[in-house]
Amino acid sequence: MDVRALETLRAVRSQGGVTAAAAVLHLTPSAVSQQLAALARDAGVPLTERVGRGLRLTAAGDALADAAVDVAVALERARAACAAWAGSPTGSVRVSAFQSAARLLLPVLLTRVAAIGGIAVECADEDVAQDAFAALTDRHDVVVAHRPAEGDPGWGEGVVAVPLLREPLDVAVPVSSALAGRAALEPGDLAGVDWIAVKEGFPVARVLADVAARSGATPRVVQRINDFHVVEALVAAGHGVALLPRYSSGGHPGVRLVPLTGVRAGRQVDALVRPDVAQRRVVAVVLEELAAVADGIRRAPAPTGTPG
Amino acid sequence: MDVRALETLRAVRSQGGVTAAAAVLHLTPSAVSQQLAALARDAGVPLTERVGRGLRLTAAGDALADAAVDVAVALERARAACAAWAGSPTGSVRVSAFQSAARLLLPVLLTRVAAIGGIAVECADEDVAQDAFAALTDRHDVVVAHRPAEGDPGWGEGVVAVPLLREPLDVAVPVSSALAGRAALEPGDLAGVDWIAVKEGFPVARVLADVAARSGATPRVVQRINDFHVVEALVAAGHGVALLPRYSSGGHPGVRLVPLTGVRAGRQVDALVRPDVAQRRVVAVVLEELAAVADGIRRAPAPTGTPG
DNA sequence: ACGTCCATGCAGTGACGCTACAACGACGGT
DNA sequence: ACCGTCGTTGTAGCGTCACTGCATGGACGT
């Protein structure tokens, strides 16, 4: 029973198909398919079943994929056992973050990690739909993701989440608006306004629905934009208001962030890691530094809009 | 990092050398040496160091070997995960036992396992020195071993022991002897007698020393014989007395087993299994049956000397 | 009904590990 | 102190196995 085949099975499950799994494993779909066939022959039971033009893991395949992560964890622990004698942690860690978190966290993270020495952090920015974050852990060691602060984490099964930051969602209004003068806003104050929301299915889209529900009506969404800079530009131009995270936005001079009261609105920022890569000493160090960076922001928020 | 190399490292540690490890792995010493070299190169630290004309694992190698068993356990658990869907446990299990336990346990074990169906038990008899039993688990799935009942188990690190039977040690005396009429014997009664003991370093050799210490003198050992049938023949011929386990001996008409009081003398029979093979469903079944057989003997001892 | 996408089978090729053989080093007996 | 022996380590040759590339079959959407 080959560990590479087990890893492949796990990738097929998390990626949802042979082709996608082949991509993250840097293989051809043919190789993946052959590995699955060999594994099923070795196991004695079918591990996958065709569904439509794709495939799905059977119950046995699912159980084996679960066991595969345990194998990967044990293997990584073995590597860590040698690394403990090999000296201080060294290597490269691939970190991915969605745009606003990348802007907020990565600069400080890179500085801190550089101070340690010997660790190379390869950054990337990826913002995907809520349920696609877990799959990113196949391509990156650490994935900074976000979700509505209320409710359970809801990341997939085979992924560990390290909480980084709880960020309140404020209401972004044009400075020229009457609402800009208020110290705080309640859901009732926002009935009938035009909203600029994020794309369907993306993180914190659900929060707007919750807030609007308190105001009694469904929100009138006039635009769906994911990039906060674009959102701020639209808000400043008077095209609507938006829910924006306090620490990651507010840089635009024509926009004012007004706290929202009467309803718990926030987003939770987590670092997602696969349990096996979490065993790597370097990854653990980078995770610690990332948590420290987030902690520093929580203590002394430095909105990008505040000069100096 | 190859799991086969990890398994090889573990075998080198338990067997104490490259050549011996190669034998149990069905490889040439050259292949083992190459695997160790590749593993050390991959780990970045030396895993072995020359000592005399053999070699020994370094601290890093020892830690990696420990991690290797975790990997093996995880892998075996993965196999078990499929086997759960594949149907009832099937396969072959290699069982080894020292002679007297083999005679006592294996016939019933084979009958019981045959009744289940689908499981092939490959038996072997191996009796080795006390500290060599653990290494046998590299060649057999289940190793039935024995040790003095008092004191801690003392089997190696990477092996799990399932207790099977605690067997009292009686004093085997010739039926013609004056001692044969006694209902019980105390250490003091045995001062000055000739002893027939087992070979140096073999199980329960220590017990005789303990008993003799109670009688105040060092025992006079006139013969060292491991096979109980030979021992009984010598005892019957009046060449000395011996400590023999109650359930596994006493078949000779010229020998009487007299209970020993005033001192706790017994041997403990354990089943030894490597933690990874313990994950195999078939092995677990055979272990259960083995424990049941031993339990049956404990409830209704059937000394081989009792006819019918 | 056609095009597209996805998974799968098959032949070719490249790399990797094992066997066989030779050499070096170390221990123990004489 | 020497030499025989045992055990480990290097090197060449070979076999095996897994991956790439291409062709096929099936399923969904237009």
XYZ file of C-alpha atoms (C1' of nucleotides) in Angstrom:
676
model
C 0.000 0.000 0.000
C 1.788 3.069 -1.308
C 1.749 6.294 0.659
C 1.864 8.322 -2.539
C -1.320 6.632 -3.667
C -2.898 7.389 -0.298
C -1.893 11.019 -0.643
C -3.378 10.982 -4.125
C -6.652 9.582 -2.809
C -6.798 12.334 -0.220
C -6.151 14.955 -2.900
C -8.881 13.502 -5.119
C -11.336 13.819 -2.264
C -10.421 17.366 -1.310
C -10.206 18.555 -4.914
C -13.290 16.716 -6.010
C -11.909 15.073 -9.115
C -9.030 13.350 -10.828
C -7.995 16.250 -13.016
C -7.968 18.819 -10.224
C -6.058 16.456 -7.972
C -3.550 15.811 -10.720
C -2.974 19.550 -10.995
C -2.081 20.053 -7.343
C 0.059 16.906 -7.338
C 1.908 17.995 -10.490
C 0.881 14.840 -12.321
C -1.201 13.882 -15.296
C -4.780 12.696 -14.768
C -3.720 9.364 -16.192
C -1.186 8.830 -13.434
C -3.745 9.703 -10.780
C -6.265 7.334 -12.277
C -3.722 4.531 -12.374
C -2.753 5.129 -8.759
C -6.390 4.953 -7.711
C -6.837 1.723 -9.648
C -3.760 0.180 -8.055
C -4.897 1.276 -4.605
C -8.375 -0.162 -5.084
C -6.883 -3.433 -6.338
C -4.649 -3.543 -3.291
C -7.486 -2.684 -0.932
C -9.807 -5.253 -2.444
C -12.771 -2.896 -2.500
C -13.786 -0.154 -4.936
C -12.689 3.215 -3.589
C -14.378 5.440 -6.176
C -17.602 5.384 -8.128
C -18.558 7.294 -11.231
C -21.122 10.014 -10.754
C -21.999 11.938 -13.838
C -18.801 12.746 -15.692
C -16.824 12.959 -12.472
C -16.373 10.569 -9.608
C -16.940 10.347 -5.877
C -15.312 8.349 -3.106
C -17.184 5.348 -1.792
C -17.599 4.817 1.952
C -14.506 2.626 1.922
C -12.604 5.254 -0.035
C -13.648 7.914 2.423
C -12.471 5.844 5.357
C -9.193 5.137 3.607
C -8.702 8.825 2.865
C -9.235 9.550 6.548
C -6.600 6.979 7.386
C -4.346 8.535 4.758
C -4.109 11.795 6.678
C -3.048 9.854 9.769
C -0.315 8.259 7.702
C 0.760 11.640 6.390
C 0.813 13.040 9.912
C 2.928 10.149 11.159
C 5.331 10.582 8.258
C 5.652 14.295 8.868
C 6.248 13.640 12.541
C 9.058 11.331 11.486
C 10.594 14.118 9.445
C 10.215 16.450 12.403
C 11.981 13.902 14.604
C 15.113 14.212 12.461
C 14.738 17.941 12.050
C 14.953 18.292 15.818
C 18.521 16.994 15.592
C 19.282 18.757 12.356
C 19.310 22.185 13.956
C 17.080 25.226 13.770
C 14.097 25.026 11.453
C 14.885 25.860 7.857
C 13.014 25.697 4.613
C 10.297 27.457 2.743
C 6.650 27.888 3.665
C 3.956 28.736 1.171
C 1.482 31.201 2.664
C -1.717 32.253 0.968
C -4.060 34.967 2.129
C -7.078 36.740 0.759
C -6.332 40.275 -0.388
C -7.213 42.363 2.651
C -5.571 39.999 5.083
C -2.530 39.823 2.865
C -2.206 43.581 2.976
C -2.713 43.619 6.726
C -0.586 40.650 7.794
C 2.025 39.681 5.245
C 4.316 42.732 5.392
C 4.796 42.393 9.148
C 4.985 38.627 8.911
C 7.775 38.756 6.356
C 9.717 41.204 8.524
C 9.393 39.072 11.637
C 10.281 35.838 9.855
C 13.248 37.459 8.158
C 14.496 38.441 11.615
C 14.549 34.782 12.600
C 16.543 33.827 9.533
C 16.706 30.677 7.479
C 13.026 30.601 6.625
C 11.699 31.612 3.214
C 8.046 32.593 3.046
C 6.490 32.325 -0.396
C 3.410 34.498 -0.456
C 0.355 34.315 -2.639
C -3.026 35.984 -2.614
C -6.083 33.896 -3.235
C -9.662 34.779 -2.419
C -12.186 32.099 -3.169
C -15.721 31.130 -2.219
C -16.368 30.156 1.372
C -16.373 26.420 0.775
C -13.265 26.410 -1.417
C -10.773 27.612 1.173
C -10.064 24.171 2.583
C -9.071 22.855 -0.827
C -6.421 25.573 -1.069
C -4.422 23.768 1.604
C -3.378 21.332 -1.096
C -1.450 24.080 -2.871
C -0.325 26.192 0.091
C 1.038 25.267 3.487
C -0.830 28.016 5.317
C -4.076 29.498 4.029
C -5.440 32.616 5.668
C -9.209 32.468 5.282
C -12.211 34.327 6.634
C -15.756 33.480 7.616
C -18.675 34.978 9.536
C -17.659 35.293 13.174
C -20.912 33.804 14.429
C -21.619 30.134 13.984
C -19.306 27.179 13.845
C -16.075 27.279 11.817
C -17.430 25.187 8.992
C -14.102 24.516 7.333
C -13.828 20.996 6.015
C -12.966 17.914 8.012
C -9.319 17.306 7.350
C -8.037 20.771 8.133
C -7.026 22.487 11.365
C -7.924 26.153 11.888
C -5.850 28.536 14.001
C -7.905 31.612 14.974
C -6.063 34.826 14.147
C -8.376 37.778 14.420
C -11.954 38.738 15.047
C -12.679 41.807 13.017
C -15.853 43.913 13.502
C -17.766 44.858 10.371
C -18.514 48.550 10.130
C -20.840 50.363 7.778
C -18.957 52.262 5.086
C -20.810 55.402 4.131
C -19.862 58.434 2.026
C -18.481 61.291 4.127
C -21.065 63.513 2.499
C -23.907 61.313 3.652
C -26.137 62.181 6.599
C -25.213 58.841 8.130
C -21.535 59.865 8.288
C -22.232 62.131 11.196
C -23.613 59.376 13.420
C -21.442 57.818 16.099
C -23.097 54.470 15.531
C -25.748 52.881 13.371
C -28.420 50.308 14.036
C -29.976 47.920 11.528
C -33.147 50.019 11.583
C -31.214 53.020 10.305
C -30.296 51.130 7.163
C -33.711 50.223 5.832
C -34.062 51.084 2.189
C -30.463 51.942 1.445
C -28.570 50.581 -1.535
C -25.954 47.937 -0.704
C -22.686 47.012 -2.291
C -22.055 43.405 -1.336
C -19.518 40.693 -2.070
C -20.146 38.051 -4.685
C -22.570 35.265 -3.912
C -21.079 32.491 -1.844
C -18.062 34.483 -0.742
C -17.206 35.008 2.900
C -19.299 37.360 5.022
C -21.962 37.558 2.338
C -24.204 35.884 4.879
C -23.605 38.609 7.460
C -25.300 41.224 5.331
C -28.356 39.043 5.085
C -28.417 38.731 8.887
C -28.155 42.482 9.377
C -30.816 43.173 6.817
C -33.117 40.652 8.437
C -32.999 42.764 11.605
C -34.125 45.788 9.640
C -37.151 43.880 8.437
C -36.552 43.881 4.751
C -34.356 42.084 2.236
C -31.358 44.241 1.354
C -31.303 45.926 -2.007
C -27.950 44.862 -3.454
C -27.011 47.041 -6.371
C -23.463 45.820 -6.910
C -21.430 42.715 -6.065
C -17.720 43.543 -5.721
C -15.088 41.629 -3.802
C -12.199 44.100 -3.810
C -12.545 46.491 -0.905
C -10.731 49.296 -2.721
C -13.259 49.201 -5.495
C -16.064 49.022 -2.953
C -14.747 52.105 -1.166
C -14.486 54.012 -4.425
C -18.097 53.154 -5.210
C -19.236 54.114 -1.717
C -17.380 57.427 -1.920
C -19.108 58.122 -5.203
C -22.482 57.617 -3.528
C -23.522 54.392 -5.209
C -24.420 52.732 -1.947
C -23.154 51.639 1.449
C -21.244 48.505 2.360
C -20.185 46.291 5.233
C -16.412 46.499 5.540
C -13.983 45.040 8.076
C -12.626 47.678 10.430
C -8.886 46.913 10.307
C -8.596 45.992 6.660
C -10.293 48.950 5.050
C -11.062 52.609 5.552
C -8.236 54.031 3.523
C -10.354 56.066 1.162
C -10.739 59.776 2.130
C -14.306 59.882 0.850
C -15.468 57.032 3.050
C -16.238 56.886 6.755
C -16.603 53.690 8.749
C -19.440 53.864 11.262
C -19.735 51.179 13.941
C -22.776 48.950 13.782
C -24.629 48.305 17.026
C -27.586 46.218 17.953
C -26.347 43.234 16.033
C -23.203 41.143 16.248
C -21.558 41.603 12.878
C -17.988 40.480 12.379
C -15.714 38.265 10.440
C -13.329 35.719 11.833
C -9.918 35.354 10.230
C -8.372 31.885 10.579
C -5.170 30.257 9.406
C -5.916 26.915 7.769
C -3.337 24.146 7.767
C -3.471 20.507 6.843
C -2.759 18.355 9.878
C 0.287 16.769 8.283
C 1.969 19.996 7.234
C 1.200 21.350 10.703
C 3.789 18.858 11.932
C 6.533 20.647 10.033
C 8.635 22.657 12.425
C 9.001 25.623 10.040
C 5.284 25.766 9.473
C 4.685 25.814 13.209
C 7.115 28.714 13.551
C 5.446 30.686 10.765
C 2.050 30.005 12.323
C 3.268 31.324 15.659
C 4.580 34.466 13.998
C 1.327 34.895 12.112
C -0.637 34.632 15.345
C 1.697 37.150 16.953
C 1.157 39.578 14.086
C -2.594 39.215 14.414
C -2.314 39.704 18.160
C -0.383 42.902 17.618
C -3.116 44.201 15.347
C -5.804 43.324 17.866
C -3.982 45.272 20.572
C -3.110 48.300 18.453
C -5.276 48.381 15.344
C -3.556 50.272 12.576
C -6.200 50.938 9.950
C -4.543 51.521 6.627
C -6.396 54.790 6.424
C -4.621 56.256 9.429
C -1.567 58.108 8.196
C 1.656 57.866 10.132
C 11.068 9.820 2.878
C 10.352 6.212 2.004
C 8.319 4.051 4.351
C 10.276 0.985 3.280
C 13.450 2.674 4.430
C 11.797 3.565 7.723
C 10.745 -0.024 8.183
C 14.305 -1.051 7.384
C 15.658 1.326 10.007
C 13.333 -0.157 12.579
C 14.445 -3.664 11.653
C 18.103 -2.692 11.918
C 17.478 -1.423 15.425
C 15.531 -4.458 16.608
C 17.862 -6.947 14.956
C 20.997 -5.115 15.972
C 22.737 -5.067 12.626
C 22.509 -4.699 8.878
C 22.959 -8.363 8.026
C 20.381 -9.628 10.502
C 17.905 -6.977 9.400
C 18.470 -7.921 5.793
C 17.625 -11.520 6.620
C 14.217 -10.747 8.130
C 13.435 -8.299 5.339
C 14.397 -10.814 2.657
C 16.981 -8.454 1.220
C 20.730 -8.345 0.775
C 22.828 -6.408 3.295
C 23.835 -4.115 0.471
C 20.265 -3.059 -0.136
C 19.743 -2.354 3.553
C 22.916 -0.300 3.710
C 21.844 1.718 0.687
C 18.436 2.375 2.181
C 20.018 3.617 5.397
C 22.334 5.869 3.425
C 19.458 7.304 1.407
C 17.404 7.843 4.547
C 20.246 9.620 6.329
C 20.818 11.806 3.283
C 17.131 12.677 3.218
C 17.039 13.316 6.974
C 20.115 15.497 6.866
C 21.603 13.899 9.981
C 23.585 10.685 10.482
C 21.270 7.938 11.677
C 23.868 5.260 12.390
C 27.397 5.178 13.740
C 29.995 2.457 13.556
C 30.718 0.671 16.795
C 33.229 -2.110 16.584
C 32.515 -4.141 13.515
C 28.796 -3.494 13.763
C 26.791 -0.313 13.991
C 24.403 1.419 16.336
C 21.648 3.978 15.851
C 22.385 7.547 16.817
C 19.950 9.531 18.952
C 18.405 10.915 15.780
C 18.171 7.435 14.295
C 16.518 6.158 17.421
C 13.946 8.933 17.343
C 13.293 8.295 13.676
C 12.863 4.583 14.320
C 10.320 5.428 17.009
C 8.475 7.577 14.507
C 8.733 4.755 11.999
C 6.541 2.495 14.110
C 3.915 5.237 14.256
C 4.001 5.380 10.483
C 3.667 1.621 10.266
C 0.739 1.695 12.692
C -1.004 4.386 10.683
C -0.458 2.451 7.471
C -1.810 -0.739 8.992
C -4.809 1.156 10.283
C -5.401 2.314 6.740
C -5.369 -1.279 5.558
C -7.776 -2.169 8.348
C -10.057 0.648 7.230
C -10.512 -1.039 3.855
C -10.675 -4.502 5.340
C -13.699 -3.392 7.344
C -15.542 -2.953 4.043
C -13.933 -5.925 2.380
C -15.793 -8.419 4.539
C -14.775 -10.849 7.245
C -11.110 -10.989 8.138
C -9.069 -13.256 5.905
C -5.439 -14.003 5.480
C -2.611 -15.821 7.134
C -1.054 -15.203 10.525
C 2.374 -16.441 11.511
C 2.376 -17.649 15.104
C 5.481 -18.689 16.968
C 5.611 -20.288 20.406
C 8.236 -21.891 22.575
C 7.940 -25.656 22.732
C 5.850 -26.235 25.843
C 3.415 -23.440 25.040
C 3.169 -24.694 21.489
C 2.172 -28.119 22.732
C -0.316 -26.621 25.161
C -1.907 -23.904 23.028
C -1.489 -24.467 19.317
C -3.643 -27.595 18.844
C -6.691 -25.931 20.408
C -5.901 -22.640 18.700
C -5.804 -24.240 15.273
C -9.120 -25.989 15.937
C -10.836 -22.808 17.067
C -9.475 -20.711 14.209
C -10.405 -23.376 11.674
C -13.971 -23.180 13.008
C -14.054 -19.489 12.120
C -12.860 -20.162 8.592
C -10.858 -18.095 6.156
C -7.834 -17.687 8.410
C -4.642 -19.649 7.929
C -2.362 -19.957 10.931
C 1.255 -20.749 10.118
C 2.849 -22.191 13.208
C 6.461 -22.311 14.235
C 8.286 -23.204 17.407
C 11.101 -21.007 18.578
C 12.599 -20.856 22.021
C 15.273 -18.270 22.503
C 16.995 -16.399 25.309
C 14.922 -14.015 27.371
C 16.087 -10.863 25.636
C 15.750 -12.259 22.110
C 12.000 -12.801 22.115
C 11.125 -9.259 21.046
C 13.283 -9.546 17.940
C 11.270 -12.573 16.847
C 8.326 -10.282 16.130
C 10.137 -9.300 12.945
C 9.723 -12.808 11.571
C 6.393 -13.792 13.144
C 3.159 -11.897 13.635
C 2.468 -13.343 17.075
C 5.224 -14.589 19.363
C 4.289 -16.551 22.462
C 7.010 -15.888 25.013
C 7.568 -16.505 28.697
C 9.273 -14.736 31.567
C 9.394 -14.819 35.359
C 5.975 -13.897 36.704
C 7.399 -11.468 39.247
C 8.906 -8.205 38.154
C 8.062 -5.982 35.228
C 7.497 -7.435 31.740
C 10.865 -6.396 30.433
C 10.107 -7.003 26.769
C 11.593 -4.364 24.518
C 10.119 -0.965 23.764
C 8.385 -1.320 20.451
C 6.333 -4.403 21.252
C 2.959 -4.903 22.919
C 2.458 -7.860 25.257
C -0.888 -9.587 25.763
C -0.887 -11.625 28.992
C -2.044 -15.186 28.373
C -1.331 -17.351 31.371
C 0.311 -17.311 34.767
C 1.683 -20.758 35.363
C 2.937 -21.914 38.792
C 6.288 -23.607 38.912
C 6.244 -26.919 40.739
C 9.121 -29.033 41.906
C 9.555 -32.107 39.764
C 10.870 -35.003 41.848
C 11.250 -38.735 41.152
C 8.259 -40.763 42.343
C 10.682 -42.959 44.228
C 12.060 -39.997 46.167
C 11.089 -39.254 49.736
C 9.992 -35.791 48.614
C 7.361 -37.324 46.340
C 5.178 -38.141 49.304
C 4.947 -34.549 50.471
C 1.867 -32.482 49.715
C 3.970 -29.368 49.341
C 7.566 -28.283 49.569
C 9.266 -25.215 50.940
C 12.580 -23.756 49.866
C 14.135 -25.043 53.054
C 13.304 -28.608 52.065
C 15.415 -28.271 48.966
C 18.768 -27.354 50.469
C 21.557 -29.477 49.128
C 19.651 -31.164 46.308
C 20.943 -31.419 42.762
C 19.186 -29.176 40.263
C 18.476 -29.545 36.602
C 18.027 -26.024 35.253
C 17.493 -24.338 31.933
C 20.352 -22.839 29.967
C 21.860 -19.579 31.154
C 19.906 -16.530 30.056
C 16.776 -18.449 29.143
C 13.407 -17.670 30.689
C 12.685 -18.606 34.294
C 16.354 -19.342 34.915
C 16.203 -16.428 37.346
C 13.389 -18.009 39.330
C 15.534 -20.905 40.456
C 18.094 -18.461 41.789
C 15.343 -16.696 43.762
C 14.088 -19.943 45.260
C 17.539 -21.103 46.146
C 18.280 -17.785 47.796
C 15.429 -18.505 50.224
C 17.010 -21.819 51.140
C 20.161 -19.975 52.074
C 22.588 -21.530 49.625
C 23.431 -21.252 45.954
C 21.770 -24.074 44.010
C 23.936 -26.893 42.804
C 23.088 -27.107 39.109
C 24.277 -30.384 37.648
C 22.658 -30.116 34.225
C 21.317 -27.364 31.957
C 18.553 -28.659 29.685
C 15.818 -26.632 28.004
C 13.510 -29.392 26.766
C 11.078 -30.372 29.508
C 10.753 -33.951 28.234
C 14.465 -34.470 28.609
C 14.370 -32.822 32.016
C 11.598 -35.155 33.171
C 13.515 -38.192 31.944
C 16.562 -37.063 33.908
C 14.486 -36.374 37.020
C 12.822 -39.772 36.780
C 16.255 -41.372 36.568
C 17.208 -39.674 39.801
C 19.744 -37.208 38.425
C 18.221 -34.285 40.260
C 15.081 -32.206 40.719
C 13.786 -29.369 38.576
C 11.381 -26.448 38.493
C 8.723 -27.203 35.897
C 5.580 -25.340 34.898
C 2.449 -27.067 36.157
C 0.298 -27.116 32.998
C 3.009 -27.748 30.449
C 4.730 -30.727 31.993
C 4.158 -33.739 34.254
C 3.596 -36.296 31.558
C 6.344 -38.647 32.666
C 5.136 -41.529 34.861
C 8.332 -41.508 36.887
C 7.982 -37.858 37.863
C 5.728 -36.166 40.384
C 5.067 -32.440 40.505
C 4.964 -31.125 44.071
C 3.646 -27.613 44.704
C 6.135 -25.109 46.058
C 5.017 -22.943 48.976
C 6.602 -20.165 50.911
C 7.832 -18.435 47.799
C 6.077 -17.010 44.760
C 7.474 -19.002 41.874
C 5.783 -18.836 38.501
C 6.232 -18.002 34.895
C 4.149 -15.580 32.882
C 3.233 -16.476 29.320
C 2.638 -13.486 27.042
C 1.769 -13.036 23.406
C 4.094 -10.500 21.796
C 2.967 -8.447 18.821
C 4.425 -5.480 17.020
C 2.083 -2.504 17.333
C 1.619 -2.219 13.591
C 0.729 -5.858 12.977
C -1.615 -5.626 15.967
C -3.718 -3.364 13.763
C -4.387 -6.194 11.337
C -7.884 -7.485 11.840
C -6.891 -11.148 11.388
C -4.118 -10.826 13.913
C -6.530 -9.341 16.421
C -8.874 -12.269 15.883
C -6.103 -14.823 16.367
C -4.966 -12.987 19.493
C -8.482 -13.138 20.907
C -8.671 -16.848 20.207
C -5.269 -17.362 21.769
C -6.368 -15.532 24.902
C -9.528 -17.639 24.982
C -7.501 -20.839 24.745
C -5.276 -19.701 27.594
C -8.351 -18.764 29.613
C -9.782 -22.231 29.074
C -6.583 -23.779 30.366
C -6.573 -21.542 33.419
C -10.144 -22.602 34.270
C -9.691 -26.314 33.584
C -6.003 -27.195 33.561
C -5.388 -30.293 31.501
C -1.852 -31.405 32.277
C -0.539 -33.527 29.488
C 0.099 -36.277 32.018
C -3.584 -36.723 32.827
C -4.970 -39.458 30.598
C -8.387 -39.033 29.046
C -27.267 16.103 -32.489
C -22.955 18.021 -31.628
C -19.134 19.798 -28.893
C -16.895 19.693 -24.566
C -15.141 17.799 -20.462
C -13.714 14.121 -17.593
C -12.044 9.695 -16.426
C -9.763 5.530 -18.207
C -6.804 2.094 -20.937
C -2.462 1.177 -23.453
C 2.328 1.483 -25.311
C 6.879 3.787 -24.581
C 10.381 5.550 -21.688
C 12.924 6.966 -17.930
C 14.429 6.499 -13.261
C 15.129 3.968 -9.177
C 16.234 0.010 -6.269
C 17.915 -4.488 -5.906
C 21.460 -8.317 -6.792
C 26.137 -9.670 -7.361
C 30.867 -8.908 -6.574
C 34.869 -6.659 -4.593
C 37.225 -4.006 -0.994
C 37.976 -1.998 3.410
C 37.991 -2.036 8.474
C 37.705 -4.186 13.015
C 37.704 -7.715 16.299
C 39.417 -12.069 18.424
C 42.200 -16.020 18.630
C 46.885 -17.988 18.444
C 51.845 -9.050 16.917
C 49.883 -11.352 13.158
C 46.253 -13.333 10.546
C 41.676 -15.254 9.780
C 37.009 -14.086 9.796
C 32.972 -11.478 9.968
C 30.338 -7.491 8.770
C 29.640 -3.225 6.464
C 30.292 -0.149 2.448
C 31.134 0.988 -2.603
C 30.236 -0.045 -7.853
C 28.312 -2.073 -12.215
C 24.387 -4.349 -14.311
C 19.824 -5.471 -14.566
C 14.961 -5.719 -13.805
C 10.880 -3.507 -12.451
C 7.633 0.024 -11.951
C 5.509 4.492 -12.349
C 4.786 8.389 -15.167
C 3.945 10.784 -19.887
C 1.411 11.022 -24.201
C -2.300 9.683 -26.893
C -6.634 7.506 -27.998
C -11.250 5.893 -26.353
C -15.788 5.890 -24.066
C -19.305 8.049 -21.529
C -22.090 12.178 -19.730
C -23.614 16.798 -19.555
C -24.953 21.227 -21.766
C -26.162 23.806 -25.882
